[in-house]
Structures are given as C-alpha cells and as structure tokens.
Short mmCIF file of C-alpha atoms and ligand atoms in Angstrom, two decimals:
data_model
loop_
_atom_site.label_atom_id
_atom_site.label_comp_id
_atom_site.label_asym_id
_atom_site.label_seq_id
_atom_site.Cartn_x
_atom_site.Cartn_y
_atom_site.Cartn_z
CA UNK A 1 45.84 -40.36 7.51
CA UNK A 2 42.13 -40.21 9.18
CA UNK A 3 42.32 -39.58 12.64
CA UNK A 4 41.29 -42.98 14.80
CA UNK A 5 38.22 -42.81 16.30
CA UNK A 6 38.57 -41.66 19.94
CA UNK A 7 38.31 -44.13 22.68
CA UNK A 8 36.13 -42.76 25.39
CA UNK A 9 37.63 -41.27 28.33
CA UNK A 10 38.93 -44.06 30.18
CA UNK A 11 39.95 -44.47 33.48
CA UNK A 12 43.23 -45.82 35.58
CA UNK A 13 43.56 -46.84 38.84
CA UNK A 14 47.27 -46.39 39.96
CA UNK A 15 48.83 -48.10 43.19
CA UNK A 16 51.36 -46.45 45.36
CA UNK A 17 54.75 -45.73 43.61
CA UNK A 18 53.27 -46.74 40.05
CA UNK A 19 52.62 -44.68 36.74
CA UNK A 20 50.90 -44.47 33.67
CA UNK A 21 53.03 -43.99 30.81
CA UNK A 22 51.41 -42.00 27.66
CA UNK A 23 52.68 -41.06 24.55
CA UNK A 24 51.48 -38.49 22.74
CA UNK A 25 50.39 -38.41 19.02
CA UNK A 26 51.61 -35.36 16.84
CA UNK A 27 48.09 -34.43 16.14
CA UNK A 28 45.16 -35.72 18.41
CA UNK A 29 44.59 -34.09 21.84
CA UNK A 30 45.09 -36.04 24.64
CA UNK A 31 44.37 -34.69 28.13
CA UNK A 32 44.39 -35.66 32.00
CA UNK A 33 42.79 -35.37 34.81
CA UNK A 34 43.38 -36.41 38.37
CA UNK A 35 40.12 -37.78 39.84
CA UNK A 36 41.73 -39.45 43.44
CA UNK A 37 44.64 -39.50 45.02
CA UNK A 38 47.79 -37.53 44.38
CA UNK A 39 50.31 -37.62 41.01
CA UNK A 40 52.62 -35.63 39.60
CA UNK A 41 54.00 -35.50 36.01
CA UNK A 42 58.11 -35.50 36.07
CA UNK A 43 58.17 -33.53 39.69
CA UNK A 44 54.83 -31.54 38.92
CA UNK A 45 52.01 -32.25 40.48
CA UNK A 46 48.62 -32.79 38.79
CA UNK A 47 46.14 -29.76 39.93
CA UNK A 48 43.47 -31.39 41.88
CA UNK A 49 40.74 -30.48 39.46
CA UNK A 50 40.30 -29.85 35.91
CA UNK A 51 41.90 -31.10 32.88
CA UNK A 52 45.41 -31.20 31.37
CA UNK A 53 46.43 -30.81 28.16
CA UNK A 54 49.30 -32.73 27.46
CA UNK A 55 51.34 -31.25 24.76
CA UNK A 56 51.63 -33.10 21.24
CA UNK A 57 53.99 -35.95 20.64
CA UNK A 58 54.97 -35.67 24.15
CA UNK A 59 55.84 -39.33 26.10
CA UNK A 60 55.12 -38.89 29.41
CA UNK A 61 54.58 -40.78 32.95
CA UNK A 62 51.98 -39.82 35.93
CA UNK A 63 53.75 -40.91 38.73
CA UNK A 64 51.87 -41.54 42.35
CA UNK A 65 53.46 -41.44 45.33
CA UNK A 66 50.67 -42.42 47.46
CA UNK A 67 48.00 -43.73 44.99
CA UNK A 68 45.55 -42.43 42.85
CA UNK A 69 43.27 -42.30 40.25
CA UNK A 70 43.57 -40.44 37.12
CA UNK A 71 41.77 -40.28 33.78
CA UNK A 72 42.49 -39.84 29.82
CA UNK A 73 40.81 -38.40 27.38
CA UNK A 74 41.72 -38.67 23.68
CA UNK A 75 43.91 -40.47 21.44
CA UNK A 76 47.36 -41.70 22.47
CA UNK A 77 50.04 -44.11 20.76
CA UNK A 78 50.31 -45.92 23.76
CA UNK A 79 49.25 -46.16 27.34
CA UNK A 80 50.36 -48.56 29.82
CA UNK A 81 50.95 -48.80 33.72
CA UNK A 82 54.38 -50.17 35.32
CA UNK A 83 55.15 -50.33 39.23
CA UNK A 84 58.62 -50.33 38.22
CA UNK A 85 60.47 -47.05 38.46
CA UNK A 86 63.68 -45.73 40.01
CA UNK A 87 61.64 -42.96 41.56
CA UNK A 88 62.71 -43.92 45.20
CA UNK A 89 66.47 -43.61 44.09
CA UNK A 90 65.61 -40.35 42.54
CA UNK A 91 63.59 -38.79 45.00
CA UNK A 92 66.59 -39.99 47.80
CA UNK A 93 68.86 -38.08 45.74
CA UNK A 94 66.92 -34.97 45.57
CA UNK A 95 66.46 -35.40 49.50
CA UNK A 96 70.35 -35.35 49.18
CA UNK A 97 70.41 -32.52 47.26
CA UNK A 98 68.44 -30.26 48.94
CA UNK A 99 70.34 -30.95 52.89
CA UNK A 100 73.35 -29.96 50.65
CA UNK A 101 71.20 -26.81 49.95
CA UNK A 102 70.43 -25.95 53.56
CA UNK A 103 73.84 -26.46 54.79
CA UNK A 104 74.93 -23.57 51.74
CA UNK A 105 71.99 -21.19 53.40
CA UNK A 106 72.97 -21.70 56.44
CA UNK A 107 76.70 -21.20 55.80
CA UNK A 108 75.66 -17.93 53.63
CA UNK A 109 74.19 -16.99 56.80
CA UNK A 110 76.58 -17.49 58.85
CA UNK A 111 79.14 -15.60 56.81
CA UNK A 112 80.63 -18.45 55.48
CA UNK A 113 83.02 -18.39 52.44
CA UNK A 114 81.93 -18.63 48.80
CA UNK A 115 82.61 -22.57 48.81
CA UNK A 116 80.51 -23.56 51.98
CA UNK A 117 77.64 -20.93 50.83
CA UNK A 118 77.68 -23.04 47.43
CA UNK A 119 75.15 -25.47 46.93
CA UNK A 120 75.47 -28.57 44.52
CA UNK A 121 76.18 -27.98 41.22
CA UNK A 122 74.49 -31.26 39.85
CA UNK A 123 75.86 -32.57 36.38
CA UNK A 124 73.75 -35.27 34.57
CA UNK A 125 75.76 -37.41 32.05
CA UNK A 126 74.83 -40.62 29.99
CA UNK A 127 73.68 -41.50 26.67
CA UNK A 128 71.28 -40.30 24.76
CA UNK A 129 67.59 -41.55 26.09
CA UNK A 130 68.81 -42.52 29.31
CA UNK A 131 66.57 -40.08 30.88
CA UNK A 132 68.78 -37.33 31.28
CA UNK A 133 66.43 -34.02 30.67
CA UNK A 134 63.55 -35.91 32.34
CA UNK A 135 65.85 -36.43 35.57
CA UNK A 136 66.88 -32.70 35.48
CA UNK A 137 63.36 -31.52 35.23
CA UNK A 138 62.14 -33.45 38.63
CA UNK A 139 65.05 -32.49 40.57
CA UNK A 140 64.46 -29.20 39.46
CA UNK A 141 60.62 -29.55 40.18
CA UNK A 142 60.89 -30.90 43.46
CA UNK A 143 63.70 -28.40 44.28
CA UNK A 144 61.11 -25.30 43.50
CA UNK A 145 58.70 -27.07 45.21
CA UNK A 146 60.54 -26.37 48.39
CA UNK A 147 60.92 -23.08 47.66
CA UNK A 148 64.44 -23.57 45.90
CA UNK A 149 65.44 -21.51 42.98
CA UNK A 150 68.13 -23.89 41.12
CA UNK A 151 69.57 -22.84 38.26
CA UNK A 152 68.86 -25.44 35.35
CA UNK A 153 71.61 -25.05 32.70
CA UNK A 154 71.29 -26.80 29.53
CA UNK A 155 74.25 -27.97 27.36
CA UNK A 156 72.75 -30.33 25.27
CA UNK A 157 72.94 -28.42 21.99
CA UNK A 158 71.25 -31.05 20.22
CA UNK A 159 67.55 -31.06 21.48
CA UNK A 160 67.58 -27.49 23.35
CA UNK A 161 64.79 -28.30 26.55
CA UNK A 162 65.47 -24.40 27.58
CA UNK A 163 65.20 -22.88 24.02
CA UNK A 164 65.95 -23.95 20.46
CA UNK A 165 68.98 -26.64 20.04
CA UNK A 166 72.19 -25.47 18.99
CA UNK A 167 71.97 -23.06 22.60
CA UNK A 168 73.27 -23.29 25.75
CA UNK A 169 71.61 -21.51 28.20
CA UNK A 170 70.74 -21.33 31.86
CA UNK A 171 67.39 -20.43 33.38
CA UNK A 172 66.38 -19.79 37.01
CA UNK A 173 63.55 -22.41 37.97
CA UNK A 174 61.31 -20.69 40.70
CA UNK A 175 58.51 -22.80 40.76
CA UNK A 176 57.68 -26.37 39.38
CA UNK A 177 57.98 -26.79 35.81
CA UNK A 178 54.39 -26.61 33.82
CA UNK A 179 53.28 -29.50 32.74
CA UNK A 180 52.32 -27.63 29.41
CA UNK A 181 54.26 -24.55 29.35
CA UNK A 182 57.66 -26.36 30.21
CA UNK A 183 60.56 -24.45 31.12
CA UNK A 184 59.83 -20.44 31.93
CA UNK A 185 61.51 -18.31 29.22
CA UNK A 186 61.04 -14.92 30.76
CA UNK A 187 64.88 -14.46 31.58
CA UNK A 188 67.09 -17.61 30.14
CA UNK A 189 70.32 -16.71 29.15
CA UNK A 190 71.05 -17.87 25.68
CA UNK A 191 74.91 -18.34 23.86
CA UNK A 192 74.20 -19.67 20.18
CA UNK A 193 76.48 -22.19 19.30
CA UNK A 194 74.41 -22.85 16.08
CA UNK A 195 74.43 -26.42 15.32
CA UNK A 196 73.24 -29.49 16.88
CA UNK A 197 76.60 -31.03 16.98
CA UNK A 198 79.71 -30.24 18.75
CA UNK A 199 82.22 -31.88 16.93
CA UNK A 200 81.39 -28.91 13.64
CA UNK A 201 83.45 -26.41 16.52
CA UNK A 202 84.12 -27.99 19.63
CA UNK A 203 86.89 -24.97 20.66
CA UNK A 204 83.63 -22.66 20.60
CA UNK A 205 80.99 -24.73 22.00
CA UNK A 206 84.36 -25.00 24.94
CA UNK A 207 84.54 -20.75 24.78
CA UNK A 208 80.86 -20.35 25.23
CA UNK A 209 80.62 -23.06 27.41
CA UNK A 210 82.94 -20.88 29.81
CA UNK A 211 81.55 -17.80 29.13
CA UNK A 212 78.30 -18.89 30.71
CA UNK A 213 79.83 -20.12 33.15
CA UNK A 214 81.00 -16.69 34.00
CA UNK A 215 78.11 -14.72 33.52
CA UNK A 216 76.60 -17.32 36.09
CA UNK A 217 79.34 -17.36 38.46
CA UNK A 218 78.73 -13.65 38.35
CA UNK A 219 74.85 -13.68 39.34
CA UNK A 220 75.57 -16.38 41.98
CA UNK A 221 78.05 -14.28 43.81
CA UNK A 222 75.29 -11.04 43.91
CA UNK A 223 72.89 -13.71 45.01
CA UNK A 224 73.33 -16.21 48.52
CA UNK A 225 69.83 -17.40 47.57
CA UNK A 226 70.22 -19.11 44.16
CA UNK A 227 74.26 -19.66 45.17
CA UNK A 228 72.70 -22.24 47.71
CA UNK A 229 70.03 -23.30 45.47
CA UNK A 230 72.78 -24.16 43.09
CA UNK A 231 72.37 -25.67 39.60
CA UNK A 232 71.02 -29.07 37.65
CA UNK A 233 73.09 -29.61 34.60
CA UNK A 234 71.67 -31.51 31.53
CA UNK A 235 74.41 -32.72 29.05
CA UNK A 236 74.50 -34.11 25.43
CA UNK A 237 73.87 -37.77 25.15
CA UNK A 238 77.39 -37.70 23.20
CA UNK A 239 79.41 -39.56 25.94
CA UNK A 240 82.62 -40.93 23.89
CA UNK A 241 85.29 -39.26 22.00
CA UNK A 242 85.55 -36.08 22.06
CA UNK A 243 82.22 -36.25 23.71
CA UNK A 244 83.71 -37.41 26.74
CA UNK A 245 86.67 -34.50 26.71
CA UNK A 246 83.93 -31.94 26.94
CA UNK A 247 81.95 -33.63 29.25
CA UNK A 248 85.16 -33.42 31.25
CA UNK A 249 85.19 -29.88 30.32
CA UNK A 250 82.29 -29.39 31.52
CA UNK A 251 82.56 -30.40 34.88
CA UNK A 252 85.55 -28.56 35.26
CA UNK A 253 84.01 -25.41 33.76
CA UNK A 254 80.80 -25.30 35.51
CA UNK A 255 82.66 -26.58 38.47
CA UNK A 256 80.16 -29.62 39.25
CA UNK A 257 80.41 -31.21 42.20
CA UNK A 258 77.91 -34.05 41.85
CA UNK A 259 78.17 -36.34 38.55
CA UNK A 260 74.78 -38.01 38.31
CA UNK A 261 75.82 -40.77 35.57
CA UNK A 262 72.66 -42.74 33.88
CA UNK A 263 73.72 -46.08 32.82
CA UNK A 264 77.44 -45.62 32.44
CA UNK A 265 79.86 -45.58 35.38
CA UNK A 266 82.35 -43.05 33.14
CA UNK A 267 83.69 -40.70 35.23
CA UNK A 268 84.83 -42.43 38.67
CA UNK A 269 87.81 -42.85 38.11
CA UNK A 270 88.29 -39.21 35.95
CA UNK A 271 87.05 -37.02 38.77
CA UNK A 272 88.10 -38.25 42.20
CA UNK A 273 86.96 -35.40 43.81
CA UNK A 274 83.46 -35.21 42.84
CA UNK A 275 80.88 -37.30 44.61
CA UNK A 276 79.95 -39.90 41.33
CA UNK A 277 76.73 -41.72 41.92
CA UNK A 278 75.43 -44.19 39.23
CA UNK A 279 71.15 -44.01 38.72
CA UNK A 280 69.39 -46.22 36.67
CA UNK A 281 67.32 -45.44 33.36
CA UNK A 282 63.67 -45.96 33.89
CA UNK A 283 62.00 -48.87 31.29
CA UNK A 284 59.74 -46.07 30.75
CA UNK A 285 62.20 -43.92 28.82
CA UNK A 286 61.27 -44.14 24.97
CA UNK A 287 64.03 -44.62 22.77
CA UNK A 288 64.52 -42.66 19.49
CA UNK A 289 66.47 -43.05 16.69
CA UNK A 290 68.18 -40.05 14.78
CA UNK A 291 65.52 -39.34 12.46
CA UNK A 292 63.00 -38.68 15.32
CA UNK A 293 65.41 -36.18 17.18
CA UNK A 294 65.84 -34.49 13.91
CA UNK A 295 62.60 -33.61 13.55
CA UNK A 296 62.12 -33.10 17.00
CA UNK A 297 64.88 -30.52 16.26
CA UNK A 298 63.34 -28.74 13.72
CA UNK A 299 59.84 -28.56 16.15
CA UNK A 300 61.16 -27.18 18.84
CA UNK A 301 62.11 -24.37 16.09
CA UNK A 302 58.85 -24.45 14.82
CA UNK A 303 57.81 -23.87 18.50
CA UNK A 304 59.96 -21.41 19.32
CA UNK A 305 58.13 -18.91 16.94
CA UNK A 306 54.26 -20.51 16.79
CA UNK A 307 54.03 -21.78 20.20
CA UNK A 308 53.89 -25.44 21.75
CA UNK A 309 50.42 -25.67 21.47
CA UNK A 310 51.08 -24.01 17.44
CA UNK A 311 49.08 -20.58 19.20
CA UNK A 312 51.30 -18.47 18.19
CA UNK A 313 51.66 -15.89 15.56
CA UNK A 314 55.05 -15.19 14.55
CA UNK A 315 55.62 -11.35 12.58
CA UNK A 316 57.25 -11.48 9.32
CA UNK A 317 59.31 -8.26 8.98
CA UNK A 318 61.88 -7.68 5.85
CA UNK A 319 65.16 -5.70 6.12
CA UNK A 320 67.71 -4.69 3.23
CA UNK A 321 71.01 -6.55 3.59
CA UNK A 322 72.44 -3.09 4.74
CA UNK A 323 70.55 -3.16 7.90
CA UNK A 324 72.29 -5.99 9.48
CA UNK A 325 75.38 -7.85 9.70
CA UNK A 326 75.69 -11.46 9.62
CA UNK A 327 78.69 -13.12 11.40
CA UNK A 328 79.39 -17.02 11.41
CA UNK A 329 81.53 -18.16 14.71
CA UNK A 330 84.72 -19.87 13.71
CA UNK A 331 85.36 -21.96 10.80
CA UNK A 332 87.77 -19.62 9.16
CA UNK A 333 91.40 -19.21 9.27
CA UNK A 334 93.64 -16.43 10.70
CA UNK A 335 95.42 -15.26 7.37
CA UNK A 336 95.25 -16.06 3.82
CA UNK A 337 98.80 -18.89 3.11
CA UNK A 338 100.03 -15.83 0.76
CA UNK A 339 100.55 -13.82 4.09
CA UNK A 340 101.90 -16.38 5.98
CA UNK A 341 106.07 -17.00 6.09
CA UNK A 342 107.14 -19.56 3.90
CA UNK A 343 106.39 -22.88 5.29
CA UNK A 344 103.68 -22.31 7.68
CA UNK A 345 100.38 -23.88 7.71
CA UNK A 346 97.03 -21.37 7.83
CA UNK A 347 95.28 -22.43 11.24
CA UNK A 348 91.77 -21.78 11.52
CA UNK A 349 90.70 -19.95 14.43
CA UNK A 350 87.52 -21.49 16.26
CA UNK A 351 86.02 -18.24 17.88
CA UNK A 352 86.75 -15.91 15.30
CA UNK A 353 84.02 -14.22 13.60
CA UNK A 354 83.54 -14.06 9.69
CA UNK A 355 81.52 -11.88 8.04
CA UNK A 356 78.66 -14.04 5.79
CA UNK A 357 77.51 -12.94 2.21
CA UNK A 358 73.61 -13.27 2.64
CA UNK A 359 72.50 -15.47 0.12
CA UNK A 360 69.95 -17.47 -0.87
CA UNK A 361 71.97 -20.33 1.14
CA UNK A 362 70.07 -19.02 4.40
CA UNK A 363 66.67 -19.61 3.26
CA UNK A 364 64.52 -21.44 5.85
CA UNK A 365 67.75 -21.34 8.66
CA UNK A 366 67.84 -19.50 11.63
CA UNK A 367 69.76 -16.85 12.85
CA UNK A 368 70.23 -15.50 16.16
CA UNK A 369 70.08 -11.87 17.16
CA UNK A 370 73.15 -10.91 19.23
CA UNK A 371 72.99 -8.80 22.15
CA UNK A 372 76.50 -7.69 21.68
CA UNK A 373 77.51 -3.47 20.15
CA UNK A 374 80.51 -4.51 17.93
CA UNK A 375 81.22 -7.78 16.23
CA UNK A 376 84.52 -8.83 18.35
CA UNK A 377 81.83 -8.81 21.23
CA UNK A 378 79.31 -11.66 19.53
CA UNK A 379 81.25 -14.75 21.00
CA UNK A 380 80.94 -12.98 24.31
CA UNK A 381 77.23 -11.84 24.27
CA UNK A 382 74.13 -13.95 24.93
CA UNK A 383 71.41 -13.52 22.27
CA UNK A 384 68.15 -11.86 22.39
CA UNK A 385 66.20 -14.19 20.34
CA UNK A 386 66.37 -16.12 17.07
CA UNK A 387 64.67 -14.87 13.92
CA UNK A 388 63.55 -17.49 10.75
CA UNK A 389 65.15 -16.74 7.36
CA UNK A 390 61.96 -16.61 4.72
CA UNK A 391 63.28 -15.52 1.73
CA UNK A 392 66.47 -13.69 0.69
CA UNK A 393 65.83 -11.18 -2.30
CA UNK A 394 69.46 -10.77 -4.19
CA UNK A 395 68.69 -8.44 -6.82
CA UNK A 396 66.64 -6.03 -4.44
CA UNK A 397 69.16 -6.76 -2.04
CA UNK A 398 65.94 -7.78 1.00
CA UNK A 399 65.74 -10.19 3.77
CA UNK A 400 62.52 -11.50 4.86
CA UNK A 401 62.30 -13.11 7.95
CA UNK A 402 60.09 -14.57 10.70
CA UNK A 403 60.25 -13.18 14.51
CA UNK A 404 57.83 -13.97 17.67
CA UNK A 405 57.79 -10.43 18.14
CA UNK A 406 56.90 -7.29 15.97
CA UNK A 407 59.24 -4.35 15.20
CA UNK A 408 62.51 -3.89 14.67
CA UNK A 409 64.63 -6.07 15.92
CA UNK A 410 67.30 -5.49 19.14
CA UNK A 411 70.33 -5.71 17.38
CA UNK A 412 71.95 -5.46 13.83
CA UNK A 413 74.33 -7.65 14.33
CA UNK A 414 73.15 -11.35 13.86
CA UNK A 415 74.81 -14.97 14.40
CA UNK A 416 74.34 -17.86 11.42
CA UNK A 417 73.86 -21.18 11.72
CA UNK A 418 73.37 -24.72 10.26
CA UNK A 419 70.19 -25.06 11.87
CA UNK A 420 66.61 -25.27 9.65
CA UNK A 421 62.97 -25.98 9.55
CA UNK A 422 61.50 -26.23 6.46
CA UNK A 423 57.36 -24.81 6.72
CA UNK A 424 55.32 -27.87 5.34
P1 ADP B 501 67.70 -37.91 27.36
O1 ADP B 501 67.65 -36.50 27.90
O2 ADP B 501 68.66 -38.77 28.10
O3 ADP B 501 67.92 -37.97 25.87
P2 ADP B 501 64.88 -37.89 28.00
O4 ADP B 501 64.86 -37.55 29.45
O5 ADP B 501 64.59 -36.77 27.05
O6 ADP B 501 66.26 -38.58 27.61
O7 ADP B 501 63.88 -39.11 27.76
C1 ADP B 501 63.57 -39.60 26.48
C2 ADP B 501 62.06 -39.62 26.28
O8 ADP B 501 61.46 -40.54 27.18
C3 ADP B 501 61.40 -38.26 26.54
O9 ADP B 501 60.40 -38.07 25.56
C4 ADP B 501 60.78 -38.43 27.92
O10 ADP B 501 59.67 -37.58 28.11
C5 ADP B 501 60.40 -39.89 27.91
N1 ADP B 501 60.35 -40.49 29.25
C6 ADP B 501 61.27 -40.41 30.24
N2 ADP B 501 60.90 -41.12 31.31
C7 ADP B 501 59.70 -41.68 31.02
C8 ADP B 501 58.78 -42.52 31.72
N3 ADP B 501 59.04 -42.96 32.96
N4 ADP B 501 57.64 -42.88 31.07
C9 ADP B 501 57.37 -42.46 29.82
N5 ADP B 501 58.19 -41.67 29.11
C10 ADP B 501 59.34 -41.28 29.69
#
C-alpha cells in the first residue's frame, strides 16, 4: 500500500522509571534521538547525540531511569508511554547477578575451585512472548556494561536472536548490545539443528545441546574471566510436554544454577537445588501469533545473507553435486528390516547422518556448512555459516546457491534442513 504520510518529528517527555514503547513498521524508517536526560533501549543506552535508526518491524521500549526526553522521527505502528514496568525487579536481579560474579573473580583469584570461580549460569524459561530474549539481552547489556563478558547462549531454535533459527549457539557479549547491530557475530559458535521445532528430533537437538555445552565448558575452564562472568540462557517458549523434559535437560546440561521463570512458576518443585525466582512479563511485550514468527523466521534468514538494514550483498556461487556432500542429522534407521533377526523392529537412530540426493526438493532451503573433516564428525562440529539453495540443475548435475561471502566455501561437507525463505 502507499506509505502514510509522515508525522513530523514529535517529541516525548518521559518521567523517571517510564518508557516509550514503539513498534516498528516493515518498511518506513523510524529513528530516535535522545534530546534530555538519560535512556537506554533493552540495557543499551541511547548515545547522547545523534540519531538512531531503529531497525524495521522491530517493537521496542526506551526506558529512563532518571528521566528524559527523547524524540521520533518517522512512521511507527504504534507509540505509547507506560510508567509501568518490572524494570526495578529486573535491574535487582542483575544487581544479584553480578555480586554472584565478583564473588567467582574473587574466588578465581584466590585459587578457589572450579565451582566457587563459577559465576551464574542464568536460565530464562516461560512461554513464548513472555519477554524471554528481551530479558536476556538487558542482563547481558548491563552485565557488559560493567565490564562483564557473559556468555549469552541461545537455545531457542525457533526465532534464532544469535543467528538464523533452527541454531543453537553461544556468543561472548563484551560490550552492550547495539541497538541496531544486535548481537556481535564475529565469533558465535553455531550447532545446526535445522528446524524450528524440537519435537521433528528432540534426541539431537538433546546431543547438540550437550555438545555445546562441552565446547563451552571447555573455553570457561582456559578462561577465569568469562568462567565468572558466566552465562544468560534464552530458551524456547515451548514449556509443556516434551518441552518441559528438555527444558529440564537443559538445566541439567548447561548446569544452570539460576531459573529465571516468566509467568509460570514450573520448575520449583523440579529443581530444588537451583535458586528459582518468578519475574513478571512486562504489558509492553507484544504478542504474536504463529504466522508472525514464521515470517519472522524466514527474515532473520533473509537477514542473515542481505543484512538487517537489507545492505548487504550476498555472492551467488554454483558447484556440481560432486563438490559437496549433503548429510541430513537423524531421521533414518540403523538397518534395513531385511537385515534385522526375525522379529525385531528397525529403530531409527536420531544422530545418525544420512547421505541426501540433491534434488530439486532443496530449492529456496538452507543448508549449513559444517566445520567438521569426515561426515561421522558433523553432529560434533559447529558450522561455519549457512549458504541459500537457488536452484538445483539435475540434468547438468549444478547447485546454485547464495553465500554472504565470496569464494569457495570452507567445507564440502554440508548439513540440510527444513528451514526456507522464499525471495519475493
Ligand atoms: P520471547 O523471547 O519470550 O518470545 P521477546 O522478548 O522476544 O519474547 O518479546 C516479544 C516482543 O515484544 C519482542 O518483539 C520484543 O522486542 C517486544 N518487547 C519486549 N518488551 C517490550 C516492551 N517493554 N515494550 C515494547 N516491546 C517490548
């Protein structure tokens, strides 16, 4: 449709402990700009001067702790001001948080074992749009701020704030998260689980699950600094069921020690050994329904090759189907019935790796490029990147693809998945 008419820059006087809350429209620019006071978006301060873009279909809130004045410019689907927010509850816990971290530093220094030199491992659980991702990026922000470097780990394979969904992955975050970068990508460490939903594999989204873990467990024990920093932990908004067991799983895996639960009071009685504390949802939280997280899905693909702000160029390369090998995790089963003894049931093994036929199936889904040598190693590798399937030539026997970066690519072997985005 025509794009409205912008509104002239408009401005908004916020008392202490108040925000505006904006939501973004998938096409019109809106920007900010702090003209008094102090704010901060989700743990990130406002730069005193100049203007922010804020990133499209974003739904955000400038929060002030002490007051202040701040101004929009450009269309937005909604703007509004509430002095209702759990940001004192937050901002307590974070204050809890971080005397957790200096007791781990100071511990570390003094020589202390591996469990005093730990600092919190923080899970967040609750439903979907309770506010989960937007609590992990302030306590991560206000941890960096301090000169922290937490670990965030995302599990939630079904938006992906780190990288595309379908990943779990860890990053360090060294300084507050930008308001329109996001989360740093210079060194996450990616395992592709390759859909947005658990239940398809839950045994490998469990296996990978552990094996970052590890890999993490590894880096913390070469390094007292982010061991005390310790990690924020965003889960899927899948909280029953089966979601539930790996939430469990989770816990146990990462070894959590603080359950931050929106909403839902779940897990007292589960883990009596964790410290449980229950945090409200702020009204501010926008819900959506499934449609809108698919295609928020199949954006953050789109991103992930042409850029939040769409300033990116992605190269499009093309390979024969004898340069690389394409493995799908799990699904099939151990050994065909015929070479089974009589009366025994095939099982299907979760983690083990079948070789895929490239068809014309994998048009416009992504596959990820594994950093592992030899194909028993994929389930146990993180991947290098994720590359888009274009168009799959049969008779000349080509792949064309999409990747952010030129050349050739790191690996030949490559992970499949269930996950597309369709170019409009
Ligand atoms: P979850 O991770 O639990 O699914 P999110 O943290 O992603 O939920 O929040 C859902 C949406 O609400 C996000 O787009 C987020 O930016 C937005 N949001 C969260 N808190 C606020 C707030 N106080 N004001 C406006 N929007 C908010």
């Amino acid at each position: 449709g025509a794009a409205a008419a912008a509104p002239p820059p408009r401005q908004y006087k916020l008392a202490p402990q108040s925000e505006l809350r904006v939501e973004v429209l998938p096409d019109s620019p809106l920007r900010v700009r702090l003209v008094a006071g102090t704010a901060e978006i989700f743990g990130t301060e406002l730069p005193p001067e100049g203007w922010v873009p804020v990133p499209p279909r974003s739904k955000i809130a400038i929060f002030t702790w002490h007051g202040a004045t701040v101004e929009l410019d450009g269309v937005s689907e909604s703007e509004y001001t509430s002095d209702e927010t759990p940001m004192v509850i937050y901002v307590n816990t974070h204050a809890i948080l971080d005397a957790r971290r200096a007791r781990a530093r100071v511990a570390a220094v003094q020589g202390g074992d591996l469990e005093a030199s730990q600092g919190p491992r923080v899970i967040v659980v609750g439903p979907t749009d309770s506010g989960k991702s937007t609590l992990c990026k302030m306590l991560l922000s206000w941890a960096a701020k301090l000169g922290w470097k937490p670990t965030y780990v995302d599990l939630d394979i079904g938006q992906g704030s780190i990288t595309i969904p379908g990943c779990i992955s860890a990053t360090p975050i060294e300084k507050p998260i930008d308001i329109v970068d996001g989360i740093p990508l210079e060194m996450p460490l990616v395992y592709f689980y390759g859909h947005p939903n658990p239940s398809i594999n839950a045994d490998a989204y469990k296996v990978l699950m552990k094996e970052l873990a590890k890999t993490l467990e590894k880096q913390f024990s070469g390094n007292a600094e982010s061991r005390a920093a310790g990690m924020v932990i965003n889960t899927m908004g899948w909280v029953e069921g089966l979601g539930y067991e790996l939430l469990l799983n989770a816990i146990d895996t990462f070894k959590a020690n603080v359950v931050l639960e929106k909403l839902w009071k779940m897990l007292k009685d589960a883990k009596p050994n964790i410290d449980v504390v229950k945090l409200h949802k702020s009204e501010g939280v926008v819900l959506r329904n499934s449609k809108y997280r698919q295609r928020t899905r199949s954006f953050r693909i789109k991103e992930y090759f042409y850029g939040i702000a769409n300033d990116l160029a992605p190269h499009s390369n093309i390979v024969n189907f004898s340069d690389v090998s394409v493995y799908r995790i799990g699904g099939g089963h151990q050994a065909p019935r015929s070479a089974l003894p009589i009366g025994a049931e095939p099982v299907a093994d979760p983690t083990r790796l079948v070789a895929v036929n490239i068809s014309t199936d994998m048009i416009h889904t992504v596959l990820a490029v594994s950093y592992a040598k030899e194909p028993d190693e994929i389930i146990s590798s993180n991947v290098a990147g994720f590359i888009h399937v274009t168009d799959v030539d049969i008779q000349r026997k080509k792949l064309t693809y999409i990747a952010p970066c030129p050349g050739d690519l790191p690996s030949r072997l490559l992970i499949a998945s269930s996950l597309t985005w369709y170019e409009a």
